[in-house]
């Protein structure tokens, strides 16, 4: 994790009531510096760089003490000092977990914030920017963020692809904010208000204002309904402006020349139901749920006996950040015990999002209305039929089930491939080969909103 961005801003790691400034080597509780020894601070820096991961004791000692020979008791002493500084045992909050025979891990929910390194310096070198200002950090996307920031200066066109509600826009904006050294202009264009692409060319011309000779980053958001037009437009722009880089977000690849596709996976959900509290808090989906639940219910504290319920909720919501945030915000009204019944009812699709969110993200039904409406008739029929299959299935079994319903085998194969491309059919690669799955939330949408099809049986 880079603690100092290249254009003069500092990364701040926030957890609970604390803010850790790695560059300044300072831990704050509110505005008050926390008194903590240098070694304990070094240990915090090692652990918090990999939240949720258990780091071996030898690894921690090597990173904190270097080549100096140190007994394990010294590590335990400084871990105890760190826990005291963080108030563990007094406030009920827990940040440092110990896994016997393995090591230590940071299990608090960590948000990444970016702030000016010094108040006197300008926040970045960007001369012109119309990026939206985000009020919340990313959860569980640090590795993807670093990958985008690292690769984009060497890539002329990159598209972040994933289902609606997976956090593509937030990731793109955070990445663009961190690329100030490379680009004198950063321009943002949301295409969702332009249903037919009529104003696409005009909007791009106004944003880039020929000639665009300075290094420029263009963020094209929500390209899925204009994928063909966007592919033509970006190829034209990249040929016209050698100093231009484009970061796009879409529910399907643009399939343009030179495009690099980065698919966003769901947030991490524990594979088993019987995980411990520490193990659950190592997963980003659980971290996000707890964080948002605490925002609406300050008395909410995750207890060991609640872990199974939260894991089940996150799994039923497919690890989708938008859906998890919507569900977590119901805790203040329904309590944790009331959420399973909500997810079993048609009201699941109507859980409210932020008042200021785009119309397609006001609830899950609107999110799927947008995606489903972009499918052609064959793809819609294919999705309705596949939603009736088992938890997951192979390509052959999917095509065999669709054959004669009344899709021919070639049409069925094409429809399955298109649904996967458009992020409505998830592709999961494992030891047993490639399998496909209709997300639980999409199944709920098909079951409750779309006219059902005649039942099919998996081959």
Short mmCIF file of C-alpha atoms in Angstrom, two decimals, residues 1-450:
data_model
loop_
_atom_site.label_atom_id
_atom_site.label_comp_id
_atom_site.label_asym_id
_atom_site.label_seq_id
_atom_site.Cartn_x
_atom_site.Cartn_y
_atom_site.Cartn_z
CA UNK A 1 0.00 0.00 0.00
CA UNK A 2 1.45 3.35 -1.01
CA UNK A 3 1.18 5.84 1.84
CA UNK A 4 2.23 8.86 -0.20
CA UNK A 5 0.80 9.51 -3.63
CA UNK A 6 3.00 10.84 -6.36
CA UNK A 7 1.34 14.21 -6.63
CA UNK A 8 1.63 15.46 -3.05
CA UNK A 9 -1.24 13.90 -1.16
CA UNK A 10 -1.17 11.57 1.80
CA UNK A 11 -3.11 8.36 2.30
CA UNK A 12 -4.82 8.21 5.69
CA UNK A 13 -6.12 4.94 7.11
CA UNK A 14 -9.22 5.40 9.26
CA UNK A 15 -10.66 2.77 11.59
CA UNK A 16 -13.15 3.23 14.40
CA UNK A 17 -12.31 6.43 16.27
CA UNK A 18 -8.73 6.47 14.96
CA UNK A 19 -6.81 7.83 12.00
CA UNK A 20 -3.37 6.51 11.14
CA UNK A 21 -1.04 8.74 9.08
CA UNK A 22 1.71 6.40 7.82
CA UNK A 23 3.69 9.17 6.11
CA UNK A 24 3.78 11.29 9.28
CA UNK A 25 4.00 8.20 11.51
CA UNK A 26 1.19 9.53 13.64
CA UNK A 27 -1.88 7.92 15.22
CA UNK A 28 -4.78 10.23 16.06
CA UNK A 29 -7.93 9.66 18.09
CA UNK A 30 -10.14 12.42 16.79
CA UNK A 31 -7.83 15.44 16.77
CA UNK A 32 -5.71 14.15 19.67
CA UNK A 33 -2.39 12.33 19.06
CA UNK A 34 -2.22 8.92 20.71
CA UNK A 35 0.86 8.25 22.81
CA UNK A 36 2.40 5.09 21.45
CA UNK A 37 5.91 3.68 21.24
CA UNK A 38 7.86 3.59 18.01
CA UNK A 39 7.95 -0.22 17.80
CA UNK A 40 4.21 -0.53 18.46
CA UNK A 41 3.60 2.04 15.72
CA UNK A 42 5.79 0.03 13.35
CA UNK A 43 3.75 -3.09 14.13
CA UNK A 44 0.51 -1.20 13.48
CA UNK A 45 1.86 -0.09 10.12
CA UNK A 46 2.71 -3.68 9.14
CA UNK A 47 -0.70 -5.05 10.20
CA UNK A 48 -2.92 -2.29 8.83
CA UNK A 49 -1.36 -2.47 5.38
CA UNK A 50 -2.98 -5.91 5.00
CA UNK A 51 -6.28 -5.66 6.92
CA UNK A 52 -8.01 -8.98 7.40
CA UNK A 53 -4.88 -11.03 6.72
CA UNK A 54 -3.03 -13.05 9.35
CA UNK A 55 0.68 -12.16 9.22
CA UNK A 56 3.22 -14.56 10.62
CA UNK A 57 5.17 -13.57 13.72
CA UNK A 58 8.50 -14.04 11.95
CA UNK A 59 7.34 -11.78 9.13
CA UNK A 60 6.32 -9.03 11.56
CA UNK A 61 9.61 -9.27 13.44
CA UNK A 62 11.60 -9.13 10.19
CA UNK A 63 9.75 -6.03 8.98
CA UNK A 64 9.89 -4.19 12.31
CA UNK A 65 13.34 -5.16 13.64
CA UNK A 66 15.14 -6.01 10.41
CA UNK A 67 18.23 -8.17 10.90
CA UNK A 68 18.25 -7.71 14.68
CA UNK A 69 17.73 -10.94 16.62
CA UNK A 70 14.57 -10.52 18.70
CA UNK A 71 12.74 -12.92 20.98
CA UNK A 72 9.02 -13.47 20.41
CA UNK A 73 8.31 -12.09 23.88
CA UNK A 74 9.35 -8.64 22.62
CA UNK A 75 6.72 -8.82 19.90
CA UNK A 76 4.05 -9.80 22.44
CA UNK A 77 5.01 -6.87 24.69
CA UNK A 78 4.63 -4.34 21.89
CA UNK A 79 1.40 -5.95 20.68
CA UNK A 80 0.04 -5.52 24.21
CA UNK A 81 1.12 -1.85 24.18
CA UNK A 82 -0.58 -1.34 20.83
CA UNK A 83 -3.79 -2.88 22.12
CA UNK A 84 -3.73 -0.59 25.15
CA UNK A 85 -3.20 2.45 22.94
CA UNK A 86 -6.22 1.44 20.86
CA UNK A 87 -8.35 1.02 23.97
CA UNK A 88 -9.02 -2.69 23.56
CA UNK A 89 -10.69 -4.04 26.67
CA UNK A 90 -12.00 -0.61 27.70
CA UNK A 91 -14.29 0.23 24.77
CA UNK A 92 -15.26 -3.28 23.66
CA UNK A 93 -13.76 -2.67 20.23
CA UNK A 94 -11.22 -5.15 18.91
CA UNK A 95 -8.58 -4.41 16.28
CA UNK A 96 -5.71 -6.88 16.77
CA UNK A 97 -6.44 -10.61 16.50
CA UNK A 98 -4.07 -13.39 17.51
CA UNK A 99 -4.29 -16.74 15.74
CA UNK A 100 -2.25 -19.29 17.75
CA UNK A 101 0.73 -20.78 15.90
CA UNK A 102 0.14 -18.43 12.96
CA UNK A 103 0.46 -14.76 13.88
CA UNK A 104 -1.48 -11.54 14.19
CA UNK A 105 -3.99 -9.72 12.01
CA UNK A 106 -5.76 -6.38 11.92
CA UNK A 107 -9.51 -7.07 12.01
CA UNK A 108 -10.90 -3.54 12.23
CA UNK A 109 -12.79 -2.02 9.30
CA UNK A 110 -10.30 0.22 7.47
CA UNK A 111 -11.29 3.11 5.20
CA UNK A 112 -8.72 4.72 2.91
CA UNK A 113 -8.85 8.52 2.78
CA UNK A 114 -6.75 10.90 0.72
CA UNK A 115 -5.81 14.35 2.00
CA UNK A 116 -3.25 17.07 1.17
CA UNK A 117 0.18 16.20 2.53
CA UNK A 118 0.57 19.74 3.89
CA UNK A 119 -2.09 22.47 4.05
CA UNK A 120 0.11 24.91 2.16
CA UNK A 121 0.50 22.73 -0.92
CA UNK A 122 -2.16 22.43 -3.65
CA UNK A 123 -3.96 19.08 -3.47
CA UNK A 124 -2.61 17.93 -6.84
CA UNK A 125 -1.12 19.05 -10.10
CA UNK A 126 -4.32 18.65 -12.09
CA UNK A 127 -4.99 21.93 -13.91
CA UNK A 128 -8.56 21.12 -14.99
CA UNK A 129 -10.89 18.58 -13.43
CA UNK A 130 -14.63 18.04 -13.10
CA UNK A 131 -14.44 14.80 -11.09
CA UNK A 132 -17.33 14.26 -8.66
CA UNK A 133 -16.30 14.49 -5.01
CA UNK A 134 -16.83 11.24 -3.12
CA UNK A 135 -17.60 11.43 0.58
CA UNK A 136 -16.75 7.81 1.45
CA UNK A 137 -13.68 5.68 0.94
CA UNK A 138 -13.41 2.26 -0.67
CA UNK A 139 -13.78 -1.01 1.21
CA UNK A 140 -12.09 -4.14 -0.07
CA UNK A 141 -10.84 -2.54 -3.29
CA UNK A 142 -7.32 -1.40 -2.38
CA UNK A 143 -5.55 -3.98 -4.56
CA UNK A 144 -7.76 -3.13 -7.55
CA UNK A 145 -7.21 0.59 -6.97
CA UNK A 146 -3.45 0.16 -6.95
CA UNK A 147 -3.66 -1.96 -10.09
CA UNK A 148 -5.61 0.71 -11.99
CA UNK A 149 -3.32 3.51 -10.82
CA UNK A 150 -0.25 1.52 -11.83
CA UNK A 151 -1.45 0.28 -15.21
CA UNK A 152 -3.42 3.22 -16.58
CA UNK A 153 -0.45 5.49 -17.41
CA UNK A 154 0.83 2.69 -19.67
CA UNK A 155 -2.61 1.76 -21.04
CA UNK A 156 -4.50 3.99 -23.42
CA UNK A 157 -7.92 2.40 -22.78
CA UNK A 158 -9.03 0.50 -19.68
CA UNK A 159 -12.60 -0.57 -18.93
CA UNK A 160 -13.82 -1.50 -15.46
CA UNK A 161 -16.51 -4.13 -16.00
CA UNK A 162 -19.00 -5.57 -13.53
CA UNK A 163 -22.68 -5.85 -12.61
CA UNK A 164 -24.64 -2.84 -11.45
CA UNK A 165 -23.90 -1.97 -7.84
CA UNK A 166 -20.39 -3.46 -7.85
CA UNK A 167 -18.66 -0.09 -7.27
CA UNK A 168 -17.20 0.60 -10.71
CA UNK A 169 -17.82 4.35 -10.60
CA UNK A 170 -16.34 4.79 -7.13
CA UNK A 171 -13.23 2.84 -8.09
CA UNK A 172 -12.81 4.89 -11.28
CA UNK A 173 -13.12 8.21 -9.44
CA UNK A 174 -10.71 7.20 -6.69
CA UNK A 175 -8.20 6.04 -9.31
CA UNK A 176 -8.55 9.26 -11.30
CA UNK A 177 -7.94 11.32 -8.14
CA UNK A 178 -4.63 9.55 -7.62
CA UNK A 179 -3.34 10.09 -11.15
CA UNK A 180 -2.70 13.84 -10.96
CA UNK A 181 1.01 13.61 -11.74
CA UNK A 182 0.39 11.91 -15.04
CA UNK A 183 -2.49 14.06 -16.31
CA UNK A 184 -2.90 17.82 -16.44
CA UNK A 185 -6.57 17.40 -17.26
CA UNK A 186 -8.99 14.89 -15.77
CA UNK A 187 -12.45 14.93 -17.34
CA UNK A 188 -15.52 12.97 -16.21
CA UNK A 189 -18.61 12.21 -18.30
CA UNK A 190 -21.60 10.21 -17.02
CA UNK A 191 -23.39 8.69 -20.01
CA UNK A 192 -26.45 7.34 -18.17
CA UNK A 193 -28.55 10.52 -18.78
CA UNK A 194 -27.98 10.12 -22.55
CA UNK A 195 -30.13 7.07 -23.41
CA UNK A 196 -29.61 7.21 -27.18
CA UNK A 197 -26.10 8.66 -27.36
CA UNK A 198 -27.38 11.68 -29.27
CA UNK A 199 -25.22 14.13 -27.34
CA UNK A 200 -22.18 11.84 -26.98
CA UNK A 201 -20.02 13.45 -29.67
CA UNK A 202 -20.96 16.97 -28.62
CA UNK A 203 -20.27 16.27 -24.94
CA UNK A 204 -16.86 14.76 -25.72
CA UNK A 205 -15.93 17.70 -27.94
CA UNK A 206 -16.86 20.18 -25.21
CA UNK A 207 -14.92 18.27 -22.57
CA UNK A 208 -11.71 17.82 -24.56
CA UNK A 209 -11.75 21.13 -26.46
CA UNK A 210 -9.48 20.45 -29.41
CA UNK A 211 -6.59 20.43 -29.63
CA UNK A 212 -6.04 18.33 -26.49
CA UNK A 213 -2.25 18.34 -26.52
CA UNK A 214 -1.77 18.09 -22.75
CA UNK A 215 -1.80 14.67 -21.05
CA UNK A 216 -5.48 14.08 -20.38
CA UNK A 217 -7.47 11.39 -18.59
CA UNK A 218 -11.07 10.94 -19.69
CA UNK A 219 -13.38 8.95 -17.39
CA UNK A 220 -16.42 7.64 -19.29
CA UNK A 221 -18.96 6.35 -16.78
CA UNK A 222 -21.85 3.94 -17.52
CA UNK A 223 -21.08 3.01 -21.12
CA UNK A 224 -23.09 -0.23 -21.29
CA UNK A 225 -26.17 1.14 -23.11
CA UNK A 226 -23.93 2.87 -25.67
CA UNK A 227 -21.21 0.22 -25.97
CA UNK A 228 -21.05 0.27 -29.78
CA UNK A 229 -21.04 4.07 -30.01
CA UNK A 230 -18.50 4.35 -27.22
CA UNK A 231 -16.18 1.87 -28.93
CA UNK A 232 -16.23 3.98 -32.10
CA UNK A 233 -15.84 7.22 -30.16
CA UNK A 234 -12.89 6.13 -28.00
CA UNK A 235 -10.99 4.69 -30.96
CA UNK A 236 -11.48 7.98 -32.82
CA UNK A 237 -10.40 10.06 -29.82
CA UNK A 238 -7.33 7.96 -29.08
CA UNK A 239 -6.15 8.29 -32.67
CA UNK A 240 -6.84 12.03 -32.64
CA UNK A 241 -5.18 12.78 -29.27
CA UNK A 242 -1.90 10.88 -28.61
CA UNK A 243 -1.70 12.22 -25.04
CA UNK A 244 -5.18 10.95 -24.12
CA UNK A 245 -5.94 8.02 -21.80
CA UNK A 246 -9.47 6.73 -21.24
CA UNK A 247 -10.86 4.94 -18.17
CA UNK A 248 -14.36 3.60 -18.83
CA UNK A 249 -16.92 1.84 -16.65
CA UNK A 250 -19.48 -0.52 -18.13
CA UNK A 251 -21.51 -3.63 -17.41
CA UNK A 252 -19.91 -5.18 -20.51
CA UNK A 253 -16.62 -4.63 -22.36
CA UNK A 254 -16.61 -2.05 -25.16
CA UNK A 255 -14.67 -4.46 -27.39
CA UNK A 256 -12.68 -1.53 -28.80
CA UNK A 257 -9.18 -1.77 -30.25
CA UNK A 258 -6.50 -1.83 -27.55
CA UNK A 259 -9.02 -2.18 -24.70
CA UNK A 260 -7.78 -3.65 -21.40
CA UNK A 261 -10.66 -5.12 -19.38
CA UNK A 262 -10.60 -5.31 -15.59
CA UNK A 263 -13.59 -7.17 -14.16
CA UNK A 264 -14.61 -6.28 -10.61
CA UNK A 265 -15.26 -9.35 -8.46
CA UNK A 266 -17.77 -9.32 -5.60
CA UNK A 267 -16.54 -8.46 -2.14
CA UNK A 268 -15.11 -11.39 -0.24
CA UNK A 269 -17.62 -13.49 1.70
CA UNK A 270 -16.59 -16.32 4.07
CA UNK A 271 -16.92 -19.69 2.35
CA UNK A 272 -18.22 -21.39 5.51
CA UNK A 273 -21.02 -20.42 7.87
CA UNK A 274 -19.19 -21.52 11.02
CA UNK A 275 -16.30 -19.05 10.82
CA UNK A 276 -15.11 -17.18 13.89
CA UNK A 277 -15.66 -13.49 14.46
CA UNK A 278 -12.02 -12.79 13.61
CA UNK A 279 -12.19 -14.79 10.38
CA UNK A 280 -15.45 -13.11 9.35
CA UNK A 281 -14.02 -9.62 9.88
CA UNK A 282 -11.16 -10.55 7.56
CA UNK A 283 -13.67 -10.55 4.66
CA UNK A 284 -14.49 -7.27 2.94
CA UNK A 285 -18.23 -7.98 2.56
CA UNK A 286 -18.60 -8.39 6.34
CA UNK A 287 -16.43 -5.32 6.95
CA UNK A 288 -18.69 -3.20 4.72
CA UNK A 289 -21.87 -4.52 6.33
CA UNK A 290 -20.63 -3.77 9.84
CA UNK A 291 -19.38 -0.32 8.83
CA UNK A 292 -22.70 0.73 7.28
CA UNK A 293 -24.75 -0.83 10.08
CA UNK A 294 -22.81 1.21 12.64
CA UNK A 295 -23.52 4.38 10.66
CA UNK A 296 -27.27 3.99 11.16
CA UNK A 297 -27.18 2.26 14.55
CA UNK A 298 -24.36 3.46 16.80
CA UNK A 299 -25.18 0.72 19.33
CA UNK A 300 -24.55 -2.04 16.79
CA UNK A 301 -21.64 -4.26 17.80
CA UNK A 302 -20.86 -7.50 16.00
CA UNK A 303 -20.99 -10.43 18.41
CA UNK A 304 -19.77 -14.00 17.80
CA UNK A 305 -23.32 -15.38 17.78
CA UNK A 306 -24.30 -12.93 15.02
CA UNK A 307 -21.56 -13.94 12.58
CA UNK A 308 -23.51 -16.73 10.89
CA UNK A 309 -26.47 -14.41 10.17
CA UNK A 310 -24.29 -11.68 8.64
CA UNK A 311 -22.33 -14.17 6.52
CA UNK A 312 -25.62 -15.57 5.19
CA UNK A 313 -26.90 -12.06 4.39
CA UNK A 314 -23.72 -11.10 2.53
CA UNK A 315 -23.79 -14.38 0.59
CA UNK A 316 -27.44 -13.97 -0.41
CA UNK A 317 -26.60 -10.48 -1.63
CA UNK A 318 -23.77 -11.89 -3.79
CA UNK A 319 -21.07 -9.80 -2.12
CA UNK A 320 -22.47 -6.82 -4.07
CA UNK A 321 -21.45 -3.57 -2.32
CA UNK A 322 -24.63 -1.66 -3.22
CA UNK A 323 -26.93 -4.44 -1.99
CA UNK A 324 -24.91 -4.95 1.21
CA UNK A 325 -25.04 -1.23 2.00
CA UNK A 326 -28.81 -1.14 1.43
CA UNK A 327 -29.37 -4.15 3.69
CA UNK A 328 -27.04 -2.89 6.44
CA UNK A 329 -28.92 0.39 6.61
CA UNK A 330 -32.08 -1.52 7.53
CA UNK A 331 -30.48 -2.70 10.79
CA UNK A 332 -31.50 0.51 12.56
CA UNK A 333 -35.17 -0.25 11.84
CA UNK A 334 -35.46 -4.04 11.60
CA UNK A 335 -32.50 -5.14 13.67
CA UNK A 336 -30.21 -7.88 12.44
CA UNK A 337 -32.82 -10.55 13.19
CA UNK A 338 -35.35 -8.92 10.86
CA UNK A 339 -33.16 -8.89 7.75
CA UNK A 340 -33.55 -12.56 6.68
CA UNK A 341 -37.34 -12.16 6.46
CA UNK A 342 -36.84 -9.02 4.36
CA UNK A 343 -34.55 -10.88 1.97
CA UNK A 344 -37.20 -13.61 1.60
CA UNK A 345 -39.85 -11.13 0.50
CA UNK A 346 -40.40 -9.03 -2.64
CA UNK A 347 -39.41 -6.02 -0.54
CA UNK A 348 -35.77 -7.11 -0.93
CA UNK A 349 -35.73 -5.44 -4.35
CA UNK A 350 -37.15 -2.23 -2.88
CA UNK A 351 -34.65 -1.64 -0.07
CA UNK A 352 -33.91 2.08 -0.45
CA UNK A 353 -30.51 3.40 -1.44
CA UNK A 354 -29.17 6.90 -0.90
CA UNK A 355 -31.62 9.69 -1.70
CA UNK A 356 -28.98 11.30 -3.90
CA UNK A 357 -28.06 8.11 -5.79
CA UNK A 358 -28.77 7.89 -9.53
CA UNK A 359 -32.25 6.59 -10.37
CA UNK A 360 -30.88 3.20 -11.43
CA UNK A 361 -29.34 2.75 -7.94
CA UNK A 362 -32.28 3.86 -5.81
CA UNK A 363 -33.06 0.18 -5.19
CA UNK A 364 -32.12 -3.25 -6.54
CA UNK A 365 -35.17 -3.42 -8.78
CA UNK A 366 -34.08 -0.24 -10.57
CA UNK A 367 -30.56 -1.64 -10.92
CA UNK A 368 -31.82 -4.81 -12.59
CA UNK A 369 -34.46 -2.96 -14.63
CA UNK A 370 -31.58 -1.05 -16.23
CA UNK A 371 -29.55 -4.21 -16.99
CA UNK A 372 -32.51 -6.36 -18.08
CA UNK A 373 -33.76 -3.64 -20.39
CA UNK A 374 -30.44 -3.68 -22.27
CA UNK A 375 -30.86 -7.36 -23.25
CA UNK A 376 -32.38 -8.45 -26.52
CA UNK A 377 -35.34 -10.87 -26.55
CA UNK A 378 -33.19 -14.01 -26.83
CA UNK A 379 -30.94 -12.93 -23.97
CA UNK A 380 -33.92 -12.10 -21.75
CA UNK A 381 -35.47 -15.50 -22.45
CA UNK A 382 -32.15 -17.21 -21.77
CA UNK A 383 -31.75 -15.43 -18.44
CA UNK A 384 -35.30 -16.32 -17.35
CA UNK A 385 -34.67 -19.99 -18.08
CA UNK A 386 -31.18 -20.13 -16.54
CA UNK A 387 -32.50 -18.54 -13.35
CA UNK A 388 -34.43 -21.78 -12.77
CA UNK A 389 -31.34 -24.00 -12.88
CA UNK A 390 -29.35 -25.06 -9.85
CA UNK A 391 -26.89 -22.98 -7.86
CA UNK A 392 -24.27 -23.27 -10.59
CA UNK A 393 -23.93 -25.14 -13.87
CA UNK A 394 -21.59 -25.82 -16.77
CA UNK A 395 -21.83 -24.27 -20.19
CA UNK A 396 -22.82 -27.58 -21.74
CA UNK A 397 -25.64 -28.16 -19.26
CA UNK A 398 -26.89 -24.60 -19.77
CA UNK A 399 -26.93 -24.92 -23.57
CA UNK A 400 -28.51 -28.39 -23.39
CA UNK A 401 -31.28 -27.07 -21.12
CA UNK A 402 -31.99 -24.14 -23.42
CA UNK A 403 -31.90 -26.13 -26.66
CA UNK A 404 -35.42 -26.26 -28.11
CA UNK A 405 -36.98 -23.72 -25.70
CA UNK A 406 -37.30 -22.56 -28.54
CA UNK A 407 -33.66 -21.42 -28.87
CA UNK A 408 -31.49 -23.40 -31.24
CA UNK A 409 -28.17 -24.65 -29.85
CA UNK A 410 -26.15 -21.93 -31.60
CA UNK A 411 -28.51 -19.22 -30.33
CA UNK A 412 -28.41 -20.63 -26.81
CA UNK A 413 -24.61 -20.68 -26.81
CA UNK A 414 -24.48 -17.07 -28.06
CA UNK A 415 -27.03 -15.95 -25.45
CA UNK A 416 -25.11 -17.60 -22.59
CA UNK A 417 -21.88 -15.96 -23.76
CA UNK A 418 -23.56 -12.56 -24.03
CA UNK A 419 -25.11 -12.82 -20.56
CA UNK A 420 -21.67 -13.58 -19.12
CA UNK A 421 -20.18 -10.68 -21.06
CA UNK A 422 -22.88 -8.37 -19.70
CA UNK A 423 -22.24 -9.43 -16.08
CA UNK A 424 -25.67 -11.03 -15.56
CA UNK A 425 -24.22 -14.53 -15.61
CA UNK A 426 -21.24 -14.89 -13.32
CA UNK A 427 -18.28 -16.97 -14.39
CA UNK A 428 -16.52 -18.91 -11.63
CA UNK A 429 -13.29 -20.77 -12.35
CA UNK A 430 -12.25 -23.49 -9.95
CA UNK A 431 -10.51 -26.85 -9.73
CA UNK A 432 -13.46 -28.52 -11.48
CA UNK A 433 -13.35 -26.15 -14.44
CA UNK A 434 -15.49 -23.18 -15.43
CA UNK A 435 -19.00 -22.97 -14.03
CA UNK A 436 -21.70 -20.33 -14.36
CA UNK A 437 -24.16 -18.86 -11.89
CA UNK A 438 -27.11 -16.51 -11.97
CA UNK A 439 -26.61 -14.22 -8.92
CA UNK A 440 -29.09 -14.63 -6.07
CA UNK A 441 -30.29 -11.04 -6.45
CA UNK A 442 -30.89 -11.57 -10.18
CA UNK A 443 -32.86 -14.74 -9.40
CA UNK A 444 -35.01 -12.73 -6.99
CA UNK A 445 -35.61 -10.13 -9.69
CA UNK A 446 -36.64 -12.75 -12.27
CA UNK A 447 -38.85 -14.53 -9.74
CA UNK A 448 -40.64 -11.43 -8.48
CA UNK A 449 -40.72 -9.06 -11.45
CA UNK A 450 -40.31 -10.88 -14.77
#
